[in-house]
CSV table of C-alpha atoms in Angstrom, one decimal:
chain,number,residue,atom,x,y,z
F,1,MET,CA,-20.6,-86.0,-54.2
F,2,ASP,CA,-21.9,-88.9,-56.3
F,3,ALA,CA,-24.2,-86.8,-58.6
F,4,ASP,CA,-25.1,-83.2,-59.5
F,5,PHE,CA,-27.2,-81.4,-57.0
F,6,THR,CA,-29.2,-78.1,-56.7
F,7,VAL,CA,-29.3,-76.4,-53.3
F,8,ASN,CA,-30.6,-73.1,-51.8
F,9,THR,CA,-29.0,-73.4,-48.4
F,10,MET,CA,-25.5,-72.7,-47.1
F,11,ILE,CA,-23.0,-74.9,-45.3
F,12,GLY,CA,-21.2,-73.8,-42.1
F,13,SER,CA,-21.9,-71.2,-39.4
F,14,GLN,CA,-19.4,-69.1,-37.5
F,15,THR,CA,-19.9,-71.3,-34.5
F,16,TYR,CA,-19.8,-74.5,-36.5
F,17,PRO,CA,-17.8,-73.9,-39.7
F,18,TYR,CA,-17.4,-76.6,-42.3
F,19,ARG,CA,-14.3,-78.7,-41.6
F,20,GLY,CA,-12.9,-81.6,-43.5
F,21,ILE,CA,-12.6,-82.7,-47.1
F,22,PHE,CA,-15.3,-82.0,-49.6
F,23,ASP,CA,-14.8,-83.9,-52.9
F,24,GLY,CA,-17.1,-83.1,-55.7
F,25,ASN,CA,-15.8,-86.0,-57.8
F,26,GLY,CA,-16.2,-83.8,-60.9
F,27,HIS,CA,-19.9,-83.1,-60.3
F,28,THR,CA,-21.7,-79.7,-60.3
F,29,LEU,CA,-23.4,-78.0,-57.4
F,30,ASN,CA,-26.0,-75.6,-58.7
F,31,VAL,CA,-26.8,-73.0,-56.1
F,32,ASN,CA,-29.6,-70.5,-55.6
F,33,ILE,CA,-28.6,-68.6,-52.5
F,34,SER,CA,-29.9,-65.2,-51.1
F,35,SER,CA,-28.5,-64.0,-47.8
F,36,GLY,CA,-26.4,-61.2,-46.3
F,37,ASP,CA,-22.7,-60.9,-45.5
F,38,GLY,CA,-20.6,-63.8,-46.5
F,39,ALA,CA,-23.3,-65.4,-48.7
F,40,ALA,CA,-21.7,-68.4,-50.3
F,41,PRO,CA,-22.3,-72.2,-50.8
F,42,PHE,CA,-19.8,-72.7,-47.8
F,43,ARG,CA,-20.5,-69.6,-45.7
F,44,ASN,CA,-17.9,-70.4,-43.0
F,45,ALA,CA,-15.1,-72.9,-43.4
F,46,GLN,CA,-12.1,-73.9,-41.3
F,47,ASN,CA,-9.2,-76.4,-41.9
F,48,TYR,CA,-10.8,-77.7,-45.1
F,49,ILE,CA,-10.1,-79.0,-48.6
F,50,ILE,CA,-12.6,-78.4,-51.3
F,51,GLN,CA,-11.7,-80.3,-54.6
F,52,ASN,CA,-13.0,-81.5,-57.9
F,53,LEU,CA,-16.2,-79.3,-57.8
F,54,ARG,CA,-18.0,-77.0,-60.2
F,55,ILE,CA,-20.4,-74.3,-58.9
F,56,THR,CA,-23.1,-72.9,-61.1
F,57,GLY,CA,-26.3,-70.8,-60.4
F,58,SER,CA,-26.5,-67.6,-58.4
F,59,VAL,CA,-25.5,-66.1,-55.1
F,60,ASN,CA,-27.0,-62.8,-53.9
F,61,GLY,CA,-25.5,-61.3,-50.8
F,62,ALA,CA,-23.8,-58.3,-49.2
F,63,ARG,CA,-20.2,-57.9,-48.0
F,64,TYR,CA,-17.9,-60.8,-48.9
F,65,ALA,CA,-20.4,-62.6,-51.0
F,66,SER,CA,-18.6,-65.4,-52.9
F,67,GLY,CA,-19.2,-68.2,-55.4
F,68,LEU,CA,-17.6,-70.8,-53.1
F,69,VAL,CA,-16.5,-69.8,-49.6
F,70,GLY,CA,-17.6,-66.7,-47.6
F,71,TYR,CA,-15.3,-66.6,-44.6
F,72,ILE,CA,-12.3,-68.9,-43.9
F,73,TYR,CA,-10.5,-69.6,-40.6
F,74,GLY,CA,-7.9,-72.1,-39.4
F,75,SER,CA,-4.5,-73.0,-40.7
F,76,ASN,CA,-4.9,-75.7,-43.4
F,77,ASN,CA,-7.2,-74.5,-46.2
F,78,THR,CA,-7.0,-75.5,-49.8
F,79,ILE,CA,-9.2,-75.3,-52.9
F,80,THR,CA,-8.1,-77.4,-55.8
F,81,ASN,CA,-9.4,-78.5,-59.2
F,82,CYS,CA,-12.5,-76.3,-58.8
F,83,ARG,CA,-14.5,-74.2,-61.2
F,84,VAL,CA,-16.8,-71.3,-60.3
F,85,SER,CA,-19.2,-70.5,-63.1
F,86,ALA,CA,-21.9,-68.9,-60.9
F,87,LYS,CA,-23.2,-65.3,-60.9
F,88,VAL,CA,-22.4,-63.5,-57.7
F,89,THR,CA,-24.2,-60.3,-56.9
F,90,THR,CA,-23.5,-58.0,-53.9
F,91,THR,CA,-25.1,-55.0,-52.3
F,92,GLY,CA,-22.0,-54.5,-50.2
F,93,ASP,CA,-18.3,-54.7,-50.9
F,94,ARG,CA,-15.5,-57.2,-51.6
F,95,VAL,CA,-17.4,-59.6,-53.8
F,96,ALA,CA,-15.4,-62.6,-55.0
F,97,GLY,CA,-15.4,-65.7,-57.2
F,98,PHE,CA,-13.8,-68.1,-54.7
F,99,VAL,CA,-13.3,-66.6,-51.2
F,100,GLY,CA,-15.0,-63.6,-49.8
F,101,TYR,CA,-12.9,-62.9,-46.6
F,102,ASN,CA,-9.7,-64.6,-45.6
F,103,TYR,CA,-9.1,-64.1,-41.8
F,104,GLY,CA,-5.4,-63.8,-41.8
F,105,ILE,CA,-4.8,-67.4,-42.7
F,106,PRO,CA,-2.4,-68.8,-45.4
F,107,HIS,CA,-4.6,-70.2,-48.1
F,108,ASN,CA,-4.0,-72.3,-51.3
F,109,ILE,CA,-6.0,-72.1,-54.5
F,110,ARG,CA,-4.7,-74.5,-57.2
F,111,ASN,CA,-5.7,-75.7,-60.7
F,112,SER,CA,-8.9,-73.7,-60.7
F,113,LEU,CA,-11.0,-71.6,-63.0
F,114,PHE,CA,-13.3,-68.6,-62.5
F,115,ASP,CA,-15.5,-68.1,-65.5
F,116,GLY,CA,-18.6,-66.8,-63.6
F,117,LYS,CA,-19.9,-63.2,-63.3
F,118,LEU,CA,-19.5,-60.6,-60.5
F,119,VAL,CA,-22.2,-58.0,-60.3
F,120,ALA,CA,-21.9,-54.9,-58.1
F,121,SER,CA,-25.2,-53.4,-57.1
F,122,GLY,CA,-23.9,-51.0,-54.4
F,123,ALA,CA,-21.8,-47.9,-54.6
F,124,ASN,CA,-18.0,-48.2,-54.5
F,125,CYS,CA,-18.0,-52.0,-54.6
F,126,ARG,CA,-14.7,-53.8,-55.0
F,127,GLY,CA,-14.0,-57.5,-55.7
F,128,ALA,CA,-11.8,-60.0,-57.3
F,129,ALA,CA,-12.0,-63.3,-59.1
F,130,PHE,CA,-10.3,-65.4,-56.4
F,131,ILE,CA,-10.1,-63.5,-53.1
F,132,GLY,CA,-12.3,-60.6,-52.1
F,133,TYR,CA,-10.4,-59.5,-49.1
F,134,THR,CA,-7.5,-60.9,-47.1
F,135,SER,CA,-6.3,-59.7,-43.7
F,136,TYR,CA,-2.6,-59.8,-43.3
F,137,SER,CA,-2.1,-63.2,-44.8
F,138,VAL,CA,-0.6,-64.9,-47.9
F,139,THR,CA,-2.8,-66.5,-50.6
F,140,ASN,CA,-1.0,-68.9,-52.9
F,141,ILE,CA,-2.7,-69.0,-56.2
F,142,SER,CA,-1.1,-71.4,-58.7
F,143,ASN,CA,-2.1,-72.7,-62.1
F,144,CYS,CA,-5.4,-70.9,-62.1
F,145,LEU,CA,-7.3,-69.0,-64.8
F,146,GLU,CA,-9.5,-65.9,-64.5
F,147,ASN,CA,-12.0,-65.7,-67.4
F,148,GLY,CA,-15.0,-64.0,-65.7
F,149,THR,CA,-17.2,-61.1,-66.6
F,150,TYR,CA,-17.9,-58.0,-64.4
F,151,GLU,CA,-20.9,-55.7,-64.3
F,152,ASN,CA,-21.6,-52.3,-62.7
F,153,PHE,CA,-18.0,-51.8,-61.5
F,154,SER,CA,-16.9,-48.3,-62.3
F,155,ASP,CA,-13.5,-49.3,-63.6
F,156,LEU,CA,-11.0,-52.1,-63.4
F,157,SER,CA,-9.5,-50.8,-60.2
F,158,ASP,CA,-12.7,-52.0,-58.5
F,159,ILE,CA,-12.1,-55.6,-59.3
F,160,GLY,CA,-8.7,-56.1,-57.7
F,161,PHE,CA,-6.2,-55.7,-60.6
F,162,TYR,CA,-4.7,-52.3,-59.8
F,163,ARG,CA,-5.3,-49.8,-57.0
F,164,ASP,CA,-3.2,-46.8,-56.0
F,165,SER,CA,-3.1,-48.0,-52.4
F,166,SER,CA,-2.5,-51.8,-52.7
F,167,ASN,CA,-1.3,-54.6,-54.9
F,168,PRO,CA,-3.2,-57.4,-56.6
F,169,HIS,CA,-3.8,-60.5,-54.5
F,170,GLY,CA,-2.3,-62.7,-57.3
F,171,ILE,CA,-1.1,-62.6,-60.8
F,172,ILE,CA,-1.3,-65.5,-63.2
F,173,ILE,CA,1.5,-65.3,-65.8
F,174,PRO,CA,0.7,-67.3,-68.9
F,175,GLY,CA,4.4,-67.9,-69.8
F,176,LYS,CA,8.0,-67.6,-68.6
F,177,TRP,CA,9.1,-64.4,-67.0
F,178,GLN,CA,11.9,-63.0,-64.9
F,179,TRP,CA,11.4,-62.2,-61.2
F,180,PRO,CA,11.9,-58.6,-60.1
F,181,THR,CA,15.1,-58.2,-58.0
F,182,GLU,CA,14.8,-58.0,-54.3
F,183,LYS,CA,12.8,-55.0,-53.1
F,184,THR,CA,11.9,-54.0,-56.7
F,185,CYS,CA,8.2,-53.4,-57.3
F,186,ILE,CA,6.7,-55.2,-60.3
F,187,LYS,CA,5.6,-51.9,-61.8
F,188,ASN,CA,9.2,-50.7,-61.9
F,189,ALA,CA,10.6,-54.0,-63.3
F,190,TYR,CA,7.9,-54.1,-66.0
F,191,LYS,CA,6.9,-50.7,-67.2
F,192,ASP,CA,3.9,-51.9,-69.1
F,193,PHE,CA,2.4,-53.7,-66.1
F,194,ILE,CA,0.3,-50.8,-65.0
F,195,THR,CA,-1.1,-50.3,-68.5
F,196,TRP,CA,-2.2,-53.9,-68.6
F,197,ALA,CA,-3.5,-53.9,-65.0
F,198,SER,CA,-5.6,-50.8,-65.7
F,199,ASP,CA,-7.0,-52.1,-69.0
F,200,ARG,CA,-6.4,-55.8,-69.8
F,201,THR,CA,-7.0,-55.3,-73.5
F,202,LYS,CA,-3.7,-53.4,-73.7
F,203,SER,CA,0.0,-54.5,-73.3
F,204,ARG,CA,-1.1,-58.1,-72.9
F,205,ASN,CA,2.5,-59.4,-73.2
F,206,TRP,CA,3.9,-57.0,-70.7
F,207,TYR,CA,5.7,-59.8,-68.9
F,208,THR,CA,8.0,-60.3,-72.0
F,209,ARG,CA,9.5,-56.8,-71.7
F,210,PRO,CA,11.4,-56.4,-68.4
F,211,GLU,CA,13.8,-53.6,-67.4
F,212,ALA,CA,17.1,-55.5,-67.7
F,213,ASP,CA,18.6,-54.1,-64.6
F,214,LYS,CA,15.6,-54.7,-62.4
F,215,VAL,CA,15.0,-58.4,-62.9
F,216,VAL,CA,16.8,-61.6,-61.9
F,217,LYS,CA,18.9,-62.8,-64.9
F,218,ARG,CA,18.2,-66.3,-66.2
């Protein structure tokens, strides 16, 4: 991009997903998108790099609606130096700031910020700042910050921090910490983790208080 733009259409279909390198060059893409499942500026993307881009505006969709990419495929997918400040509203499930649905593909999100807003307008909606849903794959999230707001979620378990049946997709540690030992769950290595994950206003420095026999010694 060589300037800021405002758009109301999406890029990439399931048959012809977006491929290649999209460089925002520090510019802003202001969006006004209304669609169904996978609504996002890049609805379908495969083997791509999206970098140096800010998203503002609004996305209204159903399942897997997202502020940047709806569905991802392929084997080489990276988002870097991006900022999503958009409002994303869903009538379905798995709303996300960056990626709605990751189809079993290793994915990288680096040096990025979510400071937008996720709005649930359907019952039992779940979501997360970075990845709404990932299918048997690894998402590498590094040097990223979540600073968004959330509306109409019944509790924090609905936005991907802690659920009884699954782990968070990624945790950003704001300082040094000690890795849990092999086969040790983080909630056992750090007793205050669940308190923080259930209410982020509590035990904010949980990562400074490990169980000494359950972490790797430095």
